[in-house]
CSV table of C-alpha atoms in Angstrom, one decimal:
chain,number,residue,atom,x,y,z
A,1,THR,CA,-4.4,29.3,-14.0
A,2,SER,CA,-1.3,27.4,-15.2
A,3,VAL,CA,-1.1,26.1,-18.8
A,4,PRO,CA,0.0,22.5,-19.3
A,5,ASP,CA,3.0,21.9,-21.5
A,6,ASP,CA,0.9,19.9,-24.0
A,7,ALA,CA,-1.7,22.7,-24.4
A,8,PRO,CA,-2.2,23.7,-28.1
A,9,SER,CA,-0.5,27.0,-29.1
A,10,LYS,CA,-2.8,30.0,-29.5
A,11,THR,CA,-1.4,32.8,-31.7
A,12,GLU,CA,-3.7,35.4,-30.2
A,13,SER,CA,-2.3,34.8,-26.7
A,14,PHE,CA,1.2,36.1,-27.5
A,15,PRO,CA,2.6,39.6,-28.0
A,16,VAL,CA,3.9,40.7,-31.4
A,17,LEU,CA,7.7,40.4,-31.4
A,18,THR,CA,9.8,43.5,-31.9
A,19,GLY,CA,13.2,43.7,-33.4
A,20,LYS,CA,15.2,45.4,-36.1
A,21,ASN,CA,13.0,44.1,-38.9
A,22,SER,CA,9.7,44.4,-37.0
A,23,GLU,CA,8.8,48.1,-37.6
A,24,PRO,CA,5.6,48.7,-39.5
A,25,GLY,CA,6.1,47.9,-43.1
A,26,SER,CA,9.2,45.6,-42.6
A,27,SER,CA,7.1,42.5,-41.8
A,28,SER,CA,3.6,41.5,-42.5
A,29,PRO,CA,1.0,41.0,-39.8
A,30,ARG,CA,0.7,37.3,-40.7
A,31,ALA,CA,4.5,36.9,-40.5
A,32,ARG,CA,4.6,38.5,-37.1
A,33,ASN,CA,1.7,36.4,-35.7
A,34,LEU,CA,3.3,33.2,-37.0
A,35,ALA,CA,6.7,34.1,-35.6
A,36,SER,CA,5.1,34.9,-32.2
A,37,ALA,CA,3.2,31.6,-32.2
A,38,GLN,CA,6.3,29.6,-33.1
A,39,GLY,CA,8.7,31.4,-30.8
A,40,VAL,CA,10.8,32.8,-33.6
A,41,ASP,CA,12.8,36.0,-33.2
A,42,ILE,CA,11.5,37.9,-36.3
A,43,SER,CA,14.5,40.2,-36.2
A,44,SER,CA,16.6,37.2,-37.3
A,45,VAL,CA,14.5,36.4,-40.3
A,46,SER,CA,15.6,37.5,-43.8
A,47,GLY,CA,12.7,38.9,-45.8
A,48,THR,CA,12.0,38.0,-49.4
A,49,GLY,CA,9.0,40.2,-50.0
A,50,PRO,CA,9.0,43.6,-51.6
A,51,SER,CA,11.8,45.8,-50.4
A,52,GLY,CA,13.0,42.9,-48.2
A,53,ARG,CA,9.8,42.8,-46.2
A,54,ILE,CA,9.4,39.7,-44.1
A,55,ILE,CA,6.4,37.7,-45.1
A,56,GLU,CA,4.8,34.5,-43.8
A,57,ARG,CA,6.7,32.1,-46.1
A,58,ASP,CA,10.0,33.5,-44.6
A,59,VAL,CA,9.0,32.5,-41.1
A,60,ILE,CA,7.8,29.1,-42.3
A,61,LYS,CA,11.1,28.5,-44.0
A,62,ILE,CA,13.3,29.3,-41.0
A,63,ASN,CA,11.2,27.1,-38.8
A,64,SER,CA,10.7,24.2,-41.1
A,65,GLY,CA,13.4,22.0,-39.4
A,66,ASN,CA,12.1,22.6,-35.9
A,67,ALA,CA,9.7,20.4,-33.9
A,68,PRO,CA,6.5,22.0,-32.6
A,69,ALA,CA,6.6,23.8,-29.2
A,70,SER,CA,4.1,23.9,-26.4
A,71,ALA,CA,2.3,27.0,-25.5
A,72,VAL,CA,4.2,27.3,-22.2
A,73,ALA,CA,7.5,26.8,-23.9
A,74,ILE,CA,6.7,29.6,-26.4
A,75,GLU,CA,5.7,32.0,-23.6
A,76,LYS,CA,8.9,31.2,-21.8
A,77,MET,CA,11.0,31.9,-25.0
A,78,LEU,CA,9.2,35.2,-25.4
A,79,SER,CA,9.7,36.4,-21.8
A,80,SER,CA,13.2,35.1,-21.1
A,81,GLY,CA,14.9,35.1,-24.4
A,82,GLY,CA,15.6,31.4,-24.2
A,83,VAL,CA,16.8,29.5,-27.3
A,84,ARG,CA,14.4,27.1,-28.9
A,85,PRO,CA,16.0,23.7,-29.7
A,86,ALA,CA,15.3,22.0,-33.0
A,87,VAL,CA,14.0,19.0,-31.1
A,88,GLY,CA,12.6,19.0,-27.6
A,89,SER,CA,12.1,16.3,-24.9
A,90,GLY,CA,8.4,15.9,-25.3
A,91,ILE,CA,6.5,13.4,-27.4
A,92,GLY,CA,7.5,13.5,-31.0
A,93,GLY,CA,10.3,15.9,-30.2
A,94,ARG,CA,7.9,18.6,-28.9
A,95,VAL,CA,9.7,21.5,-27.2
A,96,LEU,CA,8.6,21.8,-23.6
A,97,SER,CA,9.2,24.6,-21.1
A,98,SER,CA,11.9,22.5,-19.4
A,99,ASP,CA,13.9,22.6,-22.7
A,100,ILE,CA,13.8,26.4,-22.6
A,101,ASP,CA,14.9,26.4,-19.0
A,102,SER,CA,17.9,24.3,-19.9
A,103,SER,CA,18.8,26.8,-22.7
A,104,ILE,CA,19.0,29.7,-20.2
A,105,GLY,CA,20.7,27.8,-17.5
A,106,ILE,CA,17.8,27.2,-15.2
A,107,ASN,CA,17.2,23.8,-13.4
A,108,SER,CA,13.5,23.2,-13.9
A,109,GLU,CA,13.4,21.3,-10.7
A,110,PRO,CA,13.3,23.5,-7.6
A,111,ALA,CA,16.2,22.9,-5.2
A,112,ALA,CA,13.8,22.0,-2.4
A,113,ALA,CA,12.2,19.3,-4.6
A,114,LYS,CA,15.5,17.6,-5.5
A,115,SER,CA,15.5,14.0,-4.3
A,116,ILE,CA,18.1,13.2,-1.7
A,117,SER,CA,19.4,9.6,-1.7
A,118,THR,CA,20.1,7.7,1.5
A,119,GLU,CA,22.1,4.5,1.5
A,120,ILE,CA,20.8,2.0,4.1
A,121,PRO,CA,22.9,-1.1,4.6
A,122,VAL,CA,20.9,-4.4,4.9
A,123,LYS,CA,22.0,-5.8,8.1
A,124,GLY,CA,20.8,-7.0,11.5
A,125,VAL,CA,17.0,-7.7,11.8
A,126,ARG,CA,16.4,-6.3,8.3
A,127,LYS,CA,18.8,-8.8,6.8
A,128,ILE,CA,17.2,-11.7,8.8
A,129,ILE,CA,13.7,-10.7,7.7
A,130,SER,CA,14.8,-10.3,4.0
A,131,GLY,CA,16.3,-13.8,4.0
A,132,LEU,CA,13.3,-15.5,5.7
A,133,MET,CA,10.8,-13.8,3.4
A,134,LEU,CA,12.7,-14.8,0.3
A,135,LYS,CA,13.1,-18.3,1.5
A,136,SER,CA,9.4,-18.5,2.4
A,137,LEU,CA,8.3,-17.4,-1.0
A,138,THR,CA,10.8,-19.5,-3.0
A,139,THR,CA,10.5,-22.8,-1.1
A,140,THR,CA,6.7,-23.1,-0.6
A,141,ALA,CA,3.5,-23.1,-2.7
A,142,GLN,CA,1.6,-20.2,-1.1
A,143,LEU,CA,-2.1,-19.6,-1.8
A,144,THR,CA,-4.3,-16.9,-0.1
A,145,LEU,CA,-8.0,-17.2,0.5
A,146,ASN,CA,-10.0,-14.0,1.4
A,147,SER,CA,-13.2,-13.9,3.4
A,148,SER,CA,-15.0,-11.9,6.0
A,149,ALA,CA,-17.0,-12.3,9.2
A,150,ASN,CA,-19.9,-10.4,10.6
A,151,ALA,CA,-18.4,-8.4,13.4
A,152,GLU,CA,-21.5,-7.0,15.1
A,153,ASN,CA,-21.3,-9.4,18.1
A,154,LEU,CA,-17.5,-9.0,18.2
A,155,LEU,CA,-17.8,-5.2,18.6
A,156,ALA,CA,-20.6,-5.5,21.0
A,157,LEU,CA,-18.6,-7.9,23.2
A,158,ARG,CA,-15.5,-5.7,23.0
A,159,LYS,CA,-17.7,-2.7,24.2
A,160,ARG,CA,-19.0,-4.6,27.1
A,161,LEU,CA,-15.6,-5.8,28.2
A,162,LYS,CA,-14.2,-2.3,27.9
A,163,ASN,CA,-16.9,-0.9,30.1
A,164,SER,CA,-16.7,-3.7,32.6
A,165,SER,CA,-15.4,-3.3,36.2
A,166,LYS,CA,-11.6,-2.9,36.4
A,167,SER,CA,-11.7,-5.5,39.2
A,168,LEU,CA,-12.6,-8.1,36.6
A,169,GLY,CA,-9.4,-7.4,34.6
A,170,LEU,CA,-11.3,-7.5,31.2
A,171,ASN,CA,-11.4,-3.9,30.1
A,172,ARG,CA,-8.1,-4.0,28.2
A,173,ILE,CA,-9.1,-6.9,26.0
A,174,SER,CA,-8.9,-5.8,22.4
A,175,VAL,CA,-10.7,-6.8,19.2
A,176,ASN,CA,-7.4,-8.4,18.1
A,177,ASP,CA,-7.4,-10.5,21.3
A,178,LEU,CA,-10.9,-11.7,20.6
A,179,VAL,CA,-10.1,-12.6,17.0
A,180,MET,CA,-7.0,-14.5,18.0
A,181,PHE,CA,-8.9,-16.3,20.7
A,182,ALA,CA,-11.4,-17.4,18.0
A,183,VAL,CA,-8.5,-18.6,15.9
A,184,VAL,CA,-7.2,-20.7,18.7
A,185,ARG,CA,-10.6,-22.3,19.4
A,186,THR,CA,-11.1,-23.0,15.6
A,187,LEU,CA,-7.6,-24.6,15.3
A,188,LYS,CA,-8.8,-27.3,17.6
A,189,ASP,CA,-11.0,-28.7,14.9
A,190,TYR,CA,-8.5,-28.1,12.1
A,191,PRO,CA,-5.2,-29.6,13.2
A,192,GLU,CA,-4.0,-29.6,9.5
A,193,LEU,CA,-3.4,-25.9,9.9
A,194,ASN,CA,-1.7,-26.1,13.2
A,195,ALA,CA,1.3,-27.8,11.7
A,196,HIS,CA,4.8,-27.6,10.3
A,197,PHE,CA,5.8,-28.7,6.8
A,198,LEU,CA,9.4,-30.2,6.8
A,199,GLY,CA,9.6,-31.3,3.2
A,200,ASP,CA,9.5,-35.1,3.8
A,201,LYS,CA,7.1,-35.0,6.7
A,202,ILE,CA,4.3,-32.9,8.2
A,203,ILE,CA,4.0,-32.5,12.0
A,204,GLN,CA,0.6,-31.6,13.4
A,205,TYR,CA,0.6,-30.2,16.9
A,206,GLY,CA,-1.9,-30.8,19.7
A,207,ASN,CA,-0.9,-27.6,21.5
A,208,VAL,CA,-1.2,-24.2,19.9
A,209,ASN,CA,1.8,-21.8,20.0
A,210,LEU,CA,0.4,-18.6,18.6
A,211,GLY,CA,2.8,-16.3,16.7
A,212,ILE,CA,1.8,-12.7,16.7
A,213,ALA,CA,3.4,-10.5,14.1
A,214,VAL,CA,4.4,-7.1,15.7
A,215,ASP,CA,5.9,-4.1,14.0
A,216,THR,CA,8.7,-2.6,16.0
A,217,ASP,CA,11.4,0.1,15.7
A,218,ARG,CA,13.8,-2.7,14.9
A,219,GLY,CA,11.6,-4.3,12.3
A,220,LEU,CA,9.0,-7.1,12.1
A,221,MET,CA,9.1,-9.5,15.0
A,222,VAL,CA,6.9,-12.5,15.8
A,223,PRO,CA,6.8,-13.3,19.5
A,224,VAL,CA,5.1,-16.5,20.4
A,225,VAL,CA,2.5,-17.1,23.1
A,226,LYS,CA,2.8,-20.8,23.9
A,227,ASN,CA,0.3,-23.4,24.9
A,228,VAL,CA,-2.8,-21.2,24.6
A,229,GLN,CA,-5.3,-23.8,23.5
A,230,ASN,CA,-6.9,-24.2,26.9
A,231,LEU,CA,-6.6,-20.7,28.3
A,232,SER,CA,-9.5,-18.5,29.3
A,233,LEU,CA,-10.0,-15.3,27.4
A,234,LYS,CA,-8.7,-13.3,30.3
A,235,ASP,CA,-5.5,-15.3,30.7
A,236,PHE,CA,-5.0,-15.4,26.9
A,237,ALA,CA,-5.2,-11.6,26.6
A,238,SER,CA,-3.0,-11.2,29.7
A,239,GLY,CA,-0.3,-13.4,28.0
A,240,ASN,CA,-0.5,-11.3,24.8
A,241,ARG,CA,0.0,-8.1,26.7
A,242,ALA,CA,3.0,-9.5,28.6
A,243,VAL,CA,4.6,-10.3,25.3
A,244,TYR,CA,3.9,-6.9,23.8
A,245,ASP,CA,5.4,-5.3,26.9
A,246,ARG,CA,8.6,-7.3,26.6
A,247,ILE,CA,8.8,-6.4,22.9
A,248,SER,CA,8.4,-2.7,23.7
A,249,SER,CA,10.9,-2.8,26.5
A,250,ASN,CA,13.4,-4.8,24.4
A,251,THR,CA,13.4,-7.6,27.1
A,252,ILE,CA,11.9,-10.3,24.9
A,253,LEU,CA,13.9,-13.6,25.2
A,254,PRO,CA,15.2,-15.4,22.1
A,255,GLU,CA,13.1,-18.5,22.9
A,256,GLU,CA,10.0,-16.3,22.9
A,257,LEU,CA,10.6,-15.6,19.2
A,258,SER,CA,10.5,-19.1,17.9
A,259,GLY,CA,8.3,-22.2,18.1
A,260,ALA,CA,5.0,-20.9,16.7
A,261,THR,CA,2.6,-23.4,15.2
A,262,PHE,CA,0.3,-20.8,13.6
A,263,THR,CA,0.7,-17.0,13.2
A,264,VAL,CA,-1.7,-14.0,13.1
A,265,THR,CA,-0.8,-10.7,11.6
A,266,ASN,CA,-3.2,-7.7,11.9
A,267,LEU,CA,-3.1,-4.7,9.5
A,268,GLY,CA,-6.7,-3.7,10.1
A,269,SER,CA,-5.8,-0.6,12.2
A,270,LEU,CA,-4.0,0.7,9.1
A,271,GLY,CA,-7.2,0.4,7.0
A,272,ILE,CA,-6.0,-2.6,4.9
A,273,GLU,CA,-9.0,-4.4,3.4
A,274,SER,CA,-7.2,-7.4,2.0
A,275,PHE,CA,-3.6,-8.6,1.7
A,276,THR,CA,-1.4,-11.6,1.2
A,277,PRO,CA,0.4,-12.6,4.4
A,278,VAL,CA,3.7,-14.4,3.9
A,279,LEU,CA,4.1,-17.8,5.6
A,280,ASN,CA,6.3,-17.9,8.7
A,281,ILE,CA,8.0,-21.2,7.6
A,282,PRO,CA,7.9,-24.0,8.5
A,283,GLU,CA,4.3,-23.2,9.6
A,284,VAL,CA,1.7,-24.2,7.0
A,285,ALA,CA,-0.7,-21.3,7.5
A,286,ILE,CA,-0.9,-17.6,8.6
A,287,LEU,CA,-4.0,-15.5,9.1
A,288,GLY,CA,-4.1,-11.8,8.1
A,289,VAL,CA,-6.7,-9.7,9.9
A,290,ASN,CA,-8.0,-6.7,8.0
A,291,SER,CA,-10.1,-3.6,8.7
A,292,ILE,CA,-13.7,-3.6,9.9
A,293,TYR,CA,-16.1,-2.1,7.4
A,294,LEU,CA,-19.8,-1.7,6.8
A,295,LYS,CA,-21.4,-4.1,4.4
A,296,PRO,CA,-25.0,-4.1,3.1
A,297,VAL,CA,-27.0,-7.3,4.2
A,298,MET,CA,-30.6,-8.4,3.9
A,299,LYS,CA,-32.3,-8.5,7.3
A,300,ASN,CA,-36.0,-9.0,7.8
A,301,GLY,CA,-36.7,-8.1,4.2
A,302,GLU,CA,-34.7,-4.9,4.3
A,303,VAL,CA,-31.2,-3.9,3.4
A,304,VAL,CA,-29.2,-2.8,6.4
A,305,HIS,CA,-25.5,-2.1,6.9
A,306,GLU,CA,-23.6,-4.2,9.4
A,307,SER,CA,-19.9,-4.4,10.4
A,308,PHE,CA,-17.7,-7.0,8.9
A,309,ILE,CA,-14.1,-7.8,9.4
A,310,GLY,CA,-11.8,-9.0,6.6
A,311,LEU,CA,-9.8,-12.2,6.9
A,312,SER,CA,-7.0,-13.4,4.6
A,313,LEU,CA,-5.6,-16.9,5.1
A,314,THR,CA,-2.3,-17.9,3.4
A,315,PHE,CA,-1.5,-21.6,3.4
A,316,ASN,CA,1.2,-23.9,2.0
A,317,HIS,CA,-0.4,-25.9,-0.8
A,318,GLN,CA,2.4,-28.5,-0.5
A,319,ALA,CA,1.1,-29.5,2.9
A,320,LEU,CA,-2.5,-28.6,2.7
A,321,ASP,CA,-5.4,-28.8,0.2
A,322,GLY,CA,-7.8,-26.0,-0.4
A,323,ALA,CA,-10.8,-27.7,1.2
A,324,PRO,CA,-9.5,-27.8,4.8
A,325,ALA,CA,-8.1,-24.3,4.5
A,326,ALA,CA,-11.4,-23.0,3.2
A,327,GLY,CA,-13.2,-25.0,5.9
A,328,PHE,CA,-11.1,-23.4,8.6
A,329,LEU,CA,-11.7,-19.9,7.3
A,330,HIS,CA,-15.5,-20.6,7.0
A,331,GLN,CA,-15.6,-22.0,10.6
A,332,LEU,CA,-13.5,-19.1,11.9
A,333,SER,CA,-16.0,-16.6,10.3
A,334,LYS,CA,-18.9,-18.4,12.1
A,335,ASN,CA,-17.0,-18.4,15.4
A,336,ILE,CA,-16.4,-14.6,15.1
A,337,LYS,CA,-20.0,-14.0,14.1
A,338,ASP,CA,-21.2,-16.0,17.1
A,339,ILE,CA,-18.4,-15.3,19.5
A,340,ASP,CA,-20.6,-15.3,22.6
A,341,LEU,CA,-21.7,-18.8,21.8
A,342,MET,CA,-18.2,-19.9,21.0
A,343,MET,CA,-17.0,-18.7,24.4
A,344,ALA,CA,-19.7,-20.6,26.1
A,345,VAL,CA,-18.7,-24.0,24.7
């Protein structure tokens, strides 16, 4: 078992030092024990006892100007012959094992553990992203609301779609597709969130151009699936996949990376329970989709655990008050909970 550097010294755990003055009779047992505990070479101590015998006060005197040493440091001094500094690098000048390593020319950090610095220039997509994120945070009044939605029906529907006949073209529809479909349907009743803030005016859009944040090898990209407000679930999911494919194959067109009226970013697959999405300006809102987790709920007089999905809505308080933002998040939660009913409307 290793001993931490700040462990108290124990005199009985160290061997008695030997040296020219350490033969029986040349130093007292108390002096030898104290010298051992303090990491002092007793052969270097001048004795003031009878016949020049080294006694305890001689060791105390020679060590009076030194800071205390850790048990590990003392062991290292005894085994390696390292020099004890008067003041160490520990709290209050305490001498640590690394101080002894330095005295005998040993780098206390293993070569394999040395950090290797890599200089990465900020350019290309990274430079664009850094500029946009800074501008977003410094030019808008961003506020994030966190909520959750019962995901039992969502997961059940996803399971049915996955197990459906391939001829229907529905088995590749994902949970994220379903959540974004619910977002589009909910935005119809909350046009305040499907909007751009331009400083001196706010533009609310009748059509929904949905931005989908995607992590790529080149950095964060936000392709836009346009005019999705009246699409069926099948067509909506098909449009999403087409955009993902073009992102993956690096064939996405510049016009497909702009013009979003509302954006969704999903970190749920990475286990994130809650986060603060940054606005994709000039949009006034962005939804963060979090992980699905079990939550205790009361049902028929008993506590049961059901699946919930976390939702984080960031909005620009310059363009939007808290009430409509909270209302949108509340309605979205209801639409996800009752997604079967929502799709029937």
